[in-house]
Amino acid sequence: MIRNLIYKMSFVCFTFIISTNVNAQVKNDNETNKRIDDYLELLQLGYTEVEIFQDLGNVNFLTENYDAAAFWYEKLFNAVDKETISDSYQERYDFAMNSLNAQSPVKTNAKDWKASIKADYTLESEHGASGKLAQDSKKTFTPSMSMTKDGKVAFFSQAVKKKPEYGIFSKKEVVHEIYKAEKVNGKWKNIQRVAVCPKYYSAKHPTVSADGKRLFFASNMPGSYGKYDIYVSEIKSNGGVGIAKNLGPKVNTKKNDLYPTLADDSLLLYASDGRKGYGGLDLFAVQMSKKRLGESINLGSSINSDKDDFSLALIPEKGMGYVMTNRGKKNQLSQVAVSYIRGNGNDKETKDEAQLFKLLNDNSETDYSSTLFEN
């Protein structure tokens, strides 16, 4: 790494030196040192050379430092095939060179250059020119796709790295997006993004109801109670998705509420680290109808641990389930078989687990809440 950094520093220094104007040595040396410092700072932050050339060209252009802007745009053109980048970079380069040659300065407000630069970053994000799939840690869990009961439609989420909406020097951030796919002649086709939250926020862990009419997911969109909240959207008859509705404080907390799954379409299971539990993410259950929610119940020590417990697949007829957790050796992700009713009959934990057992097996005895899904 150090050797590579020294090589790149030497390369940039050499490039700067041969372009120095001898008649203005002191001034140009200062400019050269500044350019080297800018380059190395972004390199250490993890930017690629192409990103560095783009960002330094753009920020100098917006501050009307056309000499430096033209320099970095030239580096960009030498580093990539021009056909792979927006024509607006060449347009800005030409404008900078014309401004340098003009007797009187040409102001950048002759055109909305800021909007042009913003559009370039947005275009790269949308088409993945510089985005990469984010690699999940072995200690976390990425759910598989969730399918409708007929197996014809599936929902899943992916993580990509995107430039934020604003900020020339802003580093790429991981954003999660939900996609829908349709099964046609035995193959998944018609894959498209499902817009359930604003563009630069995340939506993940989708799960679809058995009737295919509701989509539950986790999101950090504005209006959330905490870092991630659980939302639900109506799936329309034409396949579109309605406005996302927050499930409110009976489910969501000031921290993370994630991994929603459904049992018989009347019981929502989810993971949270914002409620009293055993440590890390704990699994909770809440009874629900289409418009009402009960109280969230911790699934107890027979299911939860002091590590992260992400999801539960139930086998009600056996009183068993499989927990996806990282409680194993060296926090590796594993699937653990558990029983979801246990206790000595006296403590609060036993009573809560008994209440859960009723929720899982006898919906008629559930006392529904009057709390509506909230916007």
Short mmCIF file of C-alpha atoms in Angstrom, two decimals:
data_model
loop_
_atom_site.label_atom_id
_atom_site.label_comp_id
_atom_site.label_asym_id
_atom_site.label_seq_id
_atom_site.Cartn_x
_atom_site.Cartn_y
_atom_site.Cartn_z
CA MET A 1 0.00 0.00 0.00
CA ILE A 2 2.77 2.44 1.01
CA ARG A 3 4.82 1.56 -2.08
CA ASN A 4 1.76 2.06 -4.28
CA LEU A 5 1.03 5.41 -2.63
CA ILE A 6 4.66 6.55 -3.12
CA TYR A 7 4.46 5.52 -6.79
CA LYS A 8 1.26 7.49 -7.34
CA MET A 9 2.73 10.48 -5.48
CA SER A 10 5.82 10.35 -7.67
CA PHE A 11 3.70 10.09 -10.79
CA VAL A 12 1.62 13.14 -9.85
CA CYS A 13 4.72 15.10 -8.79
CA PHE A 14 6.40 14.32 -12.12
CA THR A 15 3.31 15.42 -14.02
CA PHE A 16 3.10 18.64 -12.06
CA ILE A 17 6.81 19.41 -12.44
CA ILE A 18 6.86 19.14 -16.23
CA SER A 19 3.85 21.49 -16.46
CA THR A 20 5.39 24.18 -14.23
CA ASN A 21 5.86 27.61 -15.68
CA VAL A 22 9.46 28.59 -15.00
CA ASN A 23 8.63 32.33 -15.03
CA ALA A 24 6.28 31.90 -12.04
CA GLN A 25 8.17 29.20 -10.12
CA VAL A 26 7.15 30.10 -6.57
CA LYS A 27 3.46 30.55 -7.35
CA ASN A 28 3.28 27.36 -9.38
CA ASP A 29 5.18 25.38 -6.74
CA ASN A 30 2.51 26.34 -4.22
CA GLU A 31 -0.23 25.31 -6.65
CA THR A 32 1.58 22.06 -7.33
CA ASN A 33 1.84 21.26 -3.62
CA LYS A 34 -1.86 22.01 -3.16
CA ARG A 35 -2.81 19.70 -6.02
CA ILE A 36 -0.65 16.92 -4.59
CA ASP A 37 -2.22 17.39 -1.15
CA ASP A 38 -5.74 17.31 -2.63
CA TYR A 39 -4.93 14.17 -4.61
CA LEU A 40 -3.38 12.30 -1.68
CA GLU A 41 -6.17 13.28 0.72
CA LEU A 42 -8.84 11.79 -1.54
CA LEU A 43 -6.68 8.76 -2.31
CA GLN A 44 -6.39 7.98 1.41
CA LEU A 45 -10.17 8.34 1.78
CA GLY A 46 -10.61 5.42 -0.60
CA TYR A 47 -11.48 7.19 -3.84
CA THR A 48 -10.33 5.75 -7.16
CA GLU A 49 -8.17 7.87 -9.46
CA VAL A 50 -11.10 8.42 -11.83
CA GLU A 51 -13.27 9.67 -8.97
CA ILE A 52 -10.46 11.94 -7.78
CA PHE A 53 -9.99 13.47 -11.24
CA GLN A 54 -13.74 14.02 -11.56
CA ASP A 55 -14.16 15.57 -8.12
CA LEU A 56 -11.11 17.83 -8.23
CA GLY A 57 -12.00 18.97 -11.73
CA ASN A 58 -15.56 19.77 -10.70
CA VAL A 59 -14.80 21.55 -7.42
CA ASN A 60 -12.15 23.72 -9.06
CA PHE A 61 -14.50 24.47 -11.93
CA LEU A 62 -17.26 25.63 -9.56
CA THR A 63 -14.80 27.87 -7.70
CA GLU A 64 -13.67 29.29 -11.09
CA ASN A 65 -10.12 28.01 -10.67
CA TYR A 66 -10.06 27.08 -14.35
CA ASP A 67 -6.37 26.28 -14.56
CA ALA A 68 -6.66 23.55 -11.94
CA ALA A 69 -10.02 22.39 -13.31
CA ALA A 70 -8.58 21.94 -16.82
CA PHE A 71 -5.60 20.09 -15.35
CA TRP A 72 -7.78 17.52 -13.56
CA TYR A 73 -10.14 17.10 -16.51
CA GLU A 74 -7.12 16.31 -18.69
CA LYS A 75 -6.11 13.65 -16.16
CA LEU A 76 -9.63 12.24 -16.36
CA PHE A 77 -9.54 12.05 -20.15
CA ASN A 78 -6.17 10.25 -20.03
CA ALA A 79 -7.41 7.76 -17.42
CA VAL A 80 -10.59 6.54 -19.12
CA ASP A 81 -12.15 6.07 -22.52
CA LYS A 82 -14.05 9.30 -23.25
CA GLU A 83 -17.02 7.29 -24.49
CA THR A 84 -17.58 5.98 -20.97
CA ILE A 85 -18.04 9.40 -19.36
CA SER A 86 -20.55 12.18 -19.85
CA ASP A 87 -19.94 14.68 -22.68
CA SER A 88 -20.44 17.45 -20.11
CA TYR A 89 -16.89 16.87 -18.80
CA GLN A 90 -15.52 17.83 -22.22
CA GLU A 91 -17.91 20.79 -22.28
CA ARG A 92 -16.63 22.01 -18.90
CA TYR A 93 -13.02 21.49 -20.01
CA ASP A 94 -13.60 23.58 -23.15
CA PHE A 95 -15.28 26.30 -21.09
CA ALA A 96 -12.32 26.35 -18.66
CA MET A 97 -9.77 26.62 -21.48
CA ASN A 98 -11.74 29.41 -23.19
CA SER A 99 -11.95 31.25 -19.89
CA LEU A 100 -8.17 31.01 -19.44
CA ASN A 101 -7.60 32.42 -22.93
CA ALA A 102 -10.18 35.19 -22.63
CA GLN A 103 -9.04 38.72 -21.78
CA SER A 104 -11.87 39.14 -19.31
CA PRO A 105 -13.08 36.38 -16.98
CA VAL A 106 -16.08 34.29 -18.07
CA LYS A 107 -18.39 33.63 -15.12
CA THR A 108 -19.80 30.16 -14.54
CA ASN A 109 -23.28 31.57 -13.99
CA ALA A 110 -23.61 31.79 -17.76
CA LYS A 111 -25.03 28.29 -17.38
CA ASP A 112 -26.33 26.27 -14.44
CA TRP A 113 -23.07 24.36 -14.12
CA LYS A 114 -23.89 23.15 -10.62
CA ALA A 115 -27.00 21.42 -11.94
CA SER A 116 -24.94 19.91 -14.76
CA ILE A 117 -22.39 18.49 -12.32
CA LYS A 118 -25.14 17.18 -10.02
CA ALA A 119 -26.79 15.48 -13.01
CA ASP A 120 -23.53 13.68 -13.84
CA TYR A 121 -23.26 12.20 -10.35
CA THR A 122 -26.92 11.19 -10.42
CA LEU A 123 -26.47 9.51 -13.82
CA GLU A 124 -23.49 7.51 -12.55
CA SER A 125 -25.49 6.33 -9.55
CA GLU A 126 -28.51 5.27 -11.57
CA HIS A 127 -26.57 3.32 -14.18
CA GLY A 128 -23.97 1.90 -11.85
CA ALA A 129 -21.00 3.40 -13.68
CA SER A 130 -19.12 3.61 -10.42
CA GLY A 131 -21.38 1.60 -8.13
CA LYS A 132 -20.55 -1.81 -6.72
CA LEU A 133 -22.58 -4.33 -4.82
CA ALA A 134 -21.86 -4.00 -1.14
CA GLN A 135 -20.47 -7.14 0.46
CA ASP A 136 -22.29 -8.14 3.63
CA SER A 137 -20.28 -9.18 6.65
CA LYS A 138 -20.31 -12.85 7.59
CA LYS A 139 -21.82 -11.74 10.90
CA THR A 140 -24.95 -10.32 9.26
CA PHE A 141 -27.85 -11.93 7.48
CA THR A 142 -29.24 -11.15 4.03
CA PRO A 143 -32.69 -12.70 3.57
CA SER A 144 -33.50 -14.58 0.40
CA MET A 145 -36.27 -13.35 -1.89
CA SER A 146 -39.84 -13.33 -0.65
CA MET A 147 -42.41 -14.82 -3.03
CA THR A 148 -46.16 -14.62 -3.38
CA LYS A 149 -48.09 -17.80 -2.60
CA ASP A 150 -48.44 -18.71 -6.28
CA GLY A 151 -44.66 -18.35 -6.79
CA LYS A 152 -45.07 -15.93 -9.70
CA VAL A 153 -43.75 -12.72 -8.13
CA ALA A 154 -40.71 -12.26 -5.90
CA PHE A 155 -39.25 -9.33 -3.97
CA PHE A 156 -35.63 -8.95 -2.88
CA SER A 157 -33.19 -6.23 -1.91
CA GLN A 158 -29.68 -5.37 -3.05
CA ALA A 159 -27.06 -2.94 -1.76
CA VAL A 160 -25.23 -0.55 -4.07
CA LYS A 161 -22.75 2.26 -3.46
CA LYS A 162 -24.01 5.62 -4.64
CA LYS A 163 -22.88 9.20 -4.59
CA PRO A 164 -25.13 11.18 -2.24
CA GLU A 165 -27.45 13.72 -3.82
CA TYR A 166 -25.34 16.67 -2.70
CA GLY A 167 -21.67 17.30 -2.04
CA ILE A 168 -18.86 17.20 -4.60
CA PHE A 169 -16.48 15.57 -2.12
CA SER A 170 -19.08 13.33 -0.54
CA LYS A 171 -17.96 9.71 -0.38
CA LYS A 172 -20.13 6.98 -1.86
CA GLU A 173 -22.61 5.50 0.59
CA VAL A 174 -24.28 2.11 0.72
CA VAL A 175 -27.95 2.33 -0.26
CA HIS A 176 -30.36 -0.63 -0.18
CA GLU A 177 -33.02 -0.95 -2.86
CA ILE A 178 -35.97 -3.31 -3.26
CA TYR A 179 -36.61 -5.05 -6.58
CA LYS A 180 -39.48 -7.08 -7.98
CA ALA A 181 -39.14 -9.99 -10.40
CA GLU A 182 -41.77 -12.00 -12.29
CA LYS A 183 -41.55 -15.67 -13.17
CA VAL A 184 -42.16 -16.17 -16.90
CA ASN A 185 -41.85 -19.66 -18.41
CA GLY A 186 -39.83 -20.84 -15.43
CA LYS A 187 -37.36 -17.92 -15.49
CA TRP A 188 -37.21 -14.73 -13.44
CA LYS A 189 -37.74 -11.74 -15.73
CA ASN A 190 -39.02 -8.15 -15.73
CA ILE A 191 -36.78 -7.17 -12.83
CA GLN A 192 -37.45 -3.60 -11.74
CA ARG A 193 -36.81 -1.36 -8.76
CA VAL A 194 -39.74 -0.86 -6.39
CA ALA A 195 -39.89 2.79 -5.34
CA VAL A 196 -41.10 2.51 -1.74
CA CYS A 197 -38.90 5.27 -0.29
CA PRO A 198 -37.11 8.43 -1.45
CA LYS A 199 -34.29 7.86 -3.92
CA TYR A 200 -31.28 8.42 -1.66
CA TYR A 201 -32.62 6.44 1.34
CA SER A 202 -32.63 2.69 1.92
CA ALA A 203 -35.35 0.05 1.83
CA LYS A 204 -34.51 -3.60 2.53
CA HIS A 205 -35.70 -6.97 3.88
CA PRO A 206 -38.95 -7.12 1.87
CA THR A 207 -41.57 -9.73 2.70
CA VAL A 208 -44.84 -10.10 0.81
CA SER A 209 -48.10 -11.32 2.28
CA ALA A 210 -49.44 -14.66 1.05
CA ASP A 211 -52.27 -12.95 -0.85
CA GLY A 212 -49.74 -10.69 -2.57
CA LYS A 213 -51.51 -7.52 -1.43
CA ARG A 214 -49.07 -6.12 1.14
CA LEU A 215 -45.32 -5.57 1.15
CA PHE A 216 -43.51 -5.20 4.48
CA PHE A 217 -39.94 -3.86 4.59
CA ALA A 218 -37.41 -1.91 6.69
CA SER A 219 -36.37 1.64 5.76
CA ASN A 220 -34.47 4.64 7.11
CA MET A 221 -36.56 7.14 5.15
CA PRO A 222 -37.47 10.53 6.71
CA GLY A 223 -40.19 10.20 9.30
CA SER A 224 -38.80 7.02 10.84
CA TYR A 225 -38.79 6.75 14.64
CA GLY A 226 -35.22 5.43 14.71
CA LYS A 227 -32.40 4.27 12.44
CA TYR A 228 -34.55 1.72 10.57
CA ASP A 229 -38.32 1.30 10.93
CA ILE A 230 -40.69 -1.30 9.53
CA TYR A 231 -43.19 -0.09 6.94
CA VAL A 232 -45.99 -1.61 4.89
CA SER A 233 -47.22 -0.71 1.40
CA GLU A 234 -50.28 -1.88 -0.45
CA ILE A 235 -49.54 -3.78 -3.66
CA LYS A 236 -52.03 -2.63 -6.27
CA SER A 237 -53.81 -4.80 -8.80
CA ASN A 238 -51.60 -3.40 -11.59
CA GLY A 239 -48.45 -4.41 -9.69
CA GLY A 240 -47.64 -0.91 -8.47
CA VAL A 241 -46.94 -0.14 -4.83
CA GLY A 242 -48.84 2.40 -2.74
CA ILE A 243 -47.55 4.93 -0.21
CA ALA A 244 -45.43 3.38 2.54
CA LYS A 245 -47.03 3.48 5.99
CA ASN A 246 -44.98 3.33 9.18
CA LEU A 247 -46.16 0.63 11.60
CA GLY A 248 -45.87 3.07 14.47
CA PRO A 249 -44.46 2.85 18.02
CA LYS A 250 -46.02 -0.50 18.82
CA VAL A 251 -43.42 -1.97 16.47
CA ASN A 252 -40.78 0.66 15.81
CA THR A 253 -38.26 2.13 18.26
CA LYS A 254 -35.49 4.74 18.38
CA LYS A 255 -32.98 2.18 17.14
CA ASN A 256 -33.14 -0.61 14.50
CA ASP A 257 -36.26 -2.58 13.61
CA LEU A 258 -35.48 -5.02 10.80
CA TYR A 259 -36.17 -8.35 9.06
CA PRO A 260 -39.99 -8.42 9.02
CA THR A 261 -41.51 -11.83 8.24
CA LEU A 262 -45.09 -13.10 8.37
CA ALA A 263 -46.67 -16.17 9.95
CA ASP A 264 -50.12 -16.99 8.57
CA ASP A 265 -50.46 -13.33 7.49
CA SER A 266 -51.70 -12.42 10.98
CA LEU A 267 -48.48 -12.49 12.97
CA LEU A 268 -45.56 -10.19 12.21
CA LEU A 269 -42.14 -11.36 13.37
CA TYR A 270 -39.23 -8.90 13.36
CA ALA A 271 -35.84 -8.16 14.92
CA SER A 272 -35.11 -5.12 17.08
CA ASP A 273 -32.29 -3.76 19.23
CA GLY A 274 -34.45 -0.92 20.55
CA ARG A 275 -36.52 -2.87 23.08
CA LYS A 276 -35.63 -4.60 26.32
CA GLY A 277 -34.12 -7.95 25.46
CA TYR A 278 -31.23 -10.35 25.86
CA GLY A 279 -28.63 -8.46 23.81
CA GLY A 280 -28.02 -7.43 20.21
CA LEU A 281 -31.01 -7.91 17.92
CA ASP A 282 -33.85 -9.82 19.58
CA LEU A 283 -36.84 -11.36 17.85
CA PHE A 284 -40.33 -10.01 18.59
CA ALA A 285 -43.86 -10.89 17.51
CA VAL A 286 -46.94 -8.70 17.10
CA GLN A 287 -50.47 -9.77 16.25
CA MET A 288 -52.05 -7.75 13.46
CA SER A 289 -54.98 -7.37 11.13
CA LYS A 290 -55.01 -5.18 8.04
CA LYS A 291 -55.39 -2.01 10.13
CA ARG A 292 -54.65 -2.91 13.75
CA LEU A 293 -51.68 -4.00 15.80
CA GLY A 294 -51.29 -5.69 19.15
CA GLU A 295 -48.40 -5.26 21.56
CA SER A 296 -44.92 -6.45 20.58
CA ILE A 297 -43.78 -9.45 22.60
CA ASN A 298 -40.19 -10.60 23.05
CA LEU A 299 -39.96 -14.25 21.95
CA GLY A 300 -38.01 -15.17 25.07
CA SER A 301 -34.73 -16.84 25.99
CA SER A 302 -35.53 -20.10 24.22
CA ILE A 303 -35.35 -18.17 20.94
CA ASN A 304 -33.23 -15.09 21.64
CA SER A 305 -29.61 -14.91 22.78
CA ASP A 306 -27.02 -12.28 23.77
CA LYS A 307 -25.97 -12.06 20.07
CA ASP A 308 -27.91 -10.91 17.01
CA ASP A 309 -30.99 -13.02 16.22
CA PHE A 310 -32.27 -12.03 12.79
CA SER A 311 -35.27 -14.14 11.81
CA LEU A 312 -37.44 -17.09 12.79
CA ALA A 313 -39.00 -19.73 10.54
CA LEU A 314 -41.84 -21.43 12.43
CA ILE A 315 -43.14 -25.00 12.39
CA PRO A 316 -46.26 -24.44 14.57
CA GLU A 317 -47.48 -28.04 14.55
CA LYS A 318 -44.26 -29.08 16.28
CA GLY A 319 -43.84 -26.00 18.48
CA MET A 320 -40.45 -25.59 16.83
CA GLY A 321 -38.65 -23.04 14.76
CA TYR A 322 -35.31 -22.22 13.16
CA VAL A 323 -33.53 -19.04 14.20
CA MET A 324 -31.03 -17.34 11.91
CA THR A 325 -28.40 -16.00 14.32
CA ASN A 326 -24.73 -15.17 14.76
CA ARG A 327 -24.54 -16.71 18.25
CA GLY A 328 -22.28 -19.50 16.97
CA LYS A 329 -18.54 -19.92 17.23
CA LYS A 330 -16.66 -16.73 16.30
CA ASN A 331 -20.03 -15.05 15.67
CA GLN A 332 -20.50 -16.98 12.43
CA LEU A 333 -23.96 -16.93 10.89
CA SER A 334 -25.84 -20.15 11.61
CA GLN A 335 -29.31 -21.65 11.80
CA VAL A 336 -30.37 -22.93 15.22
CA ALA A 337 -33.39 -25.14 16.00
CA VAL A 338 -35.39 -23.86 18.99
CA SER A 339 -38.60 -24.50 20.92
CA TYR A 340 -40.78 -21.43 21.35
CA ILE A 341 -42.46 -22.32 24.66
CA ARG A 342 -40.58 -22.96 27.85
CA GLY A 343 -40.51 -21.82 31.48
CA ASN A 344 -41.29 -22.72 35.08
CA GLY A 345 -44.72 -21.08 35.13
CA ASN A 346 -43.89 -18.33 37.62
CA ASP A 347 -41.78 -15.56 36.14
CA LYS A 348 -42.71 -12.81 33.68
CA GLU A 349 -40.69 -14.45 30.91
CA THR A 350 -42.84 -17.56 31.14
CA LYS A 351 -46.04 -15.50 31.04
CA ASP A 352 -44.84 -13.61 27.98
CA GLU A 353 -43.93 -16.86 26.25
CA ALA A 354 -47.30 -18.33 27.14
CA GLN A 355 -48.96 -15.27 25.63
CA LEU A 356 -46.87 -15.77 22.49
CA PHE A 357 -47.93 -19.38 22.35
CA LYS A 358 -51.55 -18.19 22.33
CA LEU A 359 -50.75 -15.74 19.56
CA LEU A 360 -49.23 -18.51 17.50
CA ASN A 361 -52.01 -21.00 18.05
CA ASP A 362 -55.26 -19.29 19.00
CA ASN A 363 -55.96 -15.97 17.32
CA SER A 364 -59.49 -15.83 18.74
CA GLU A 365 -58.14 -15.04 22.23
CA THR A 366 -56.02 -12.09 21.09
CA ASP A 367 -56.98 -8.66 22.43
CA TYR A 368 -56.44 -6.43 19.38
CA SER A 369 -55.12 -2.91 19.71
CA SER A 370 -56.92 0.04 18.14
CA THR A 371 -53.64 1.55 16.91
CA LEU A 372 -53.76 2.23 13.16
CA PHE A 373 -50.83 2.04 10.80
CA GLU A 374 -49.32 5.52 10.79
CA ASN A 375 -48.05 7.62 7.91
#
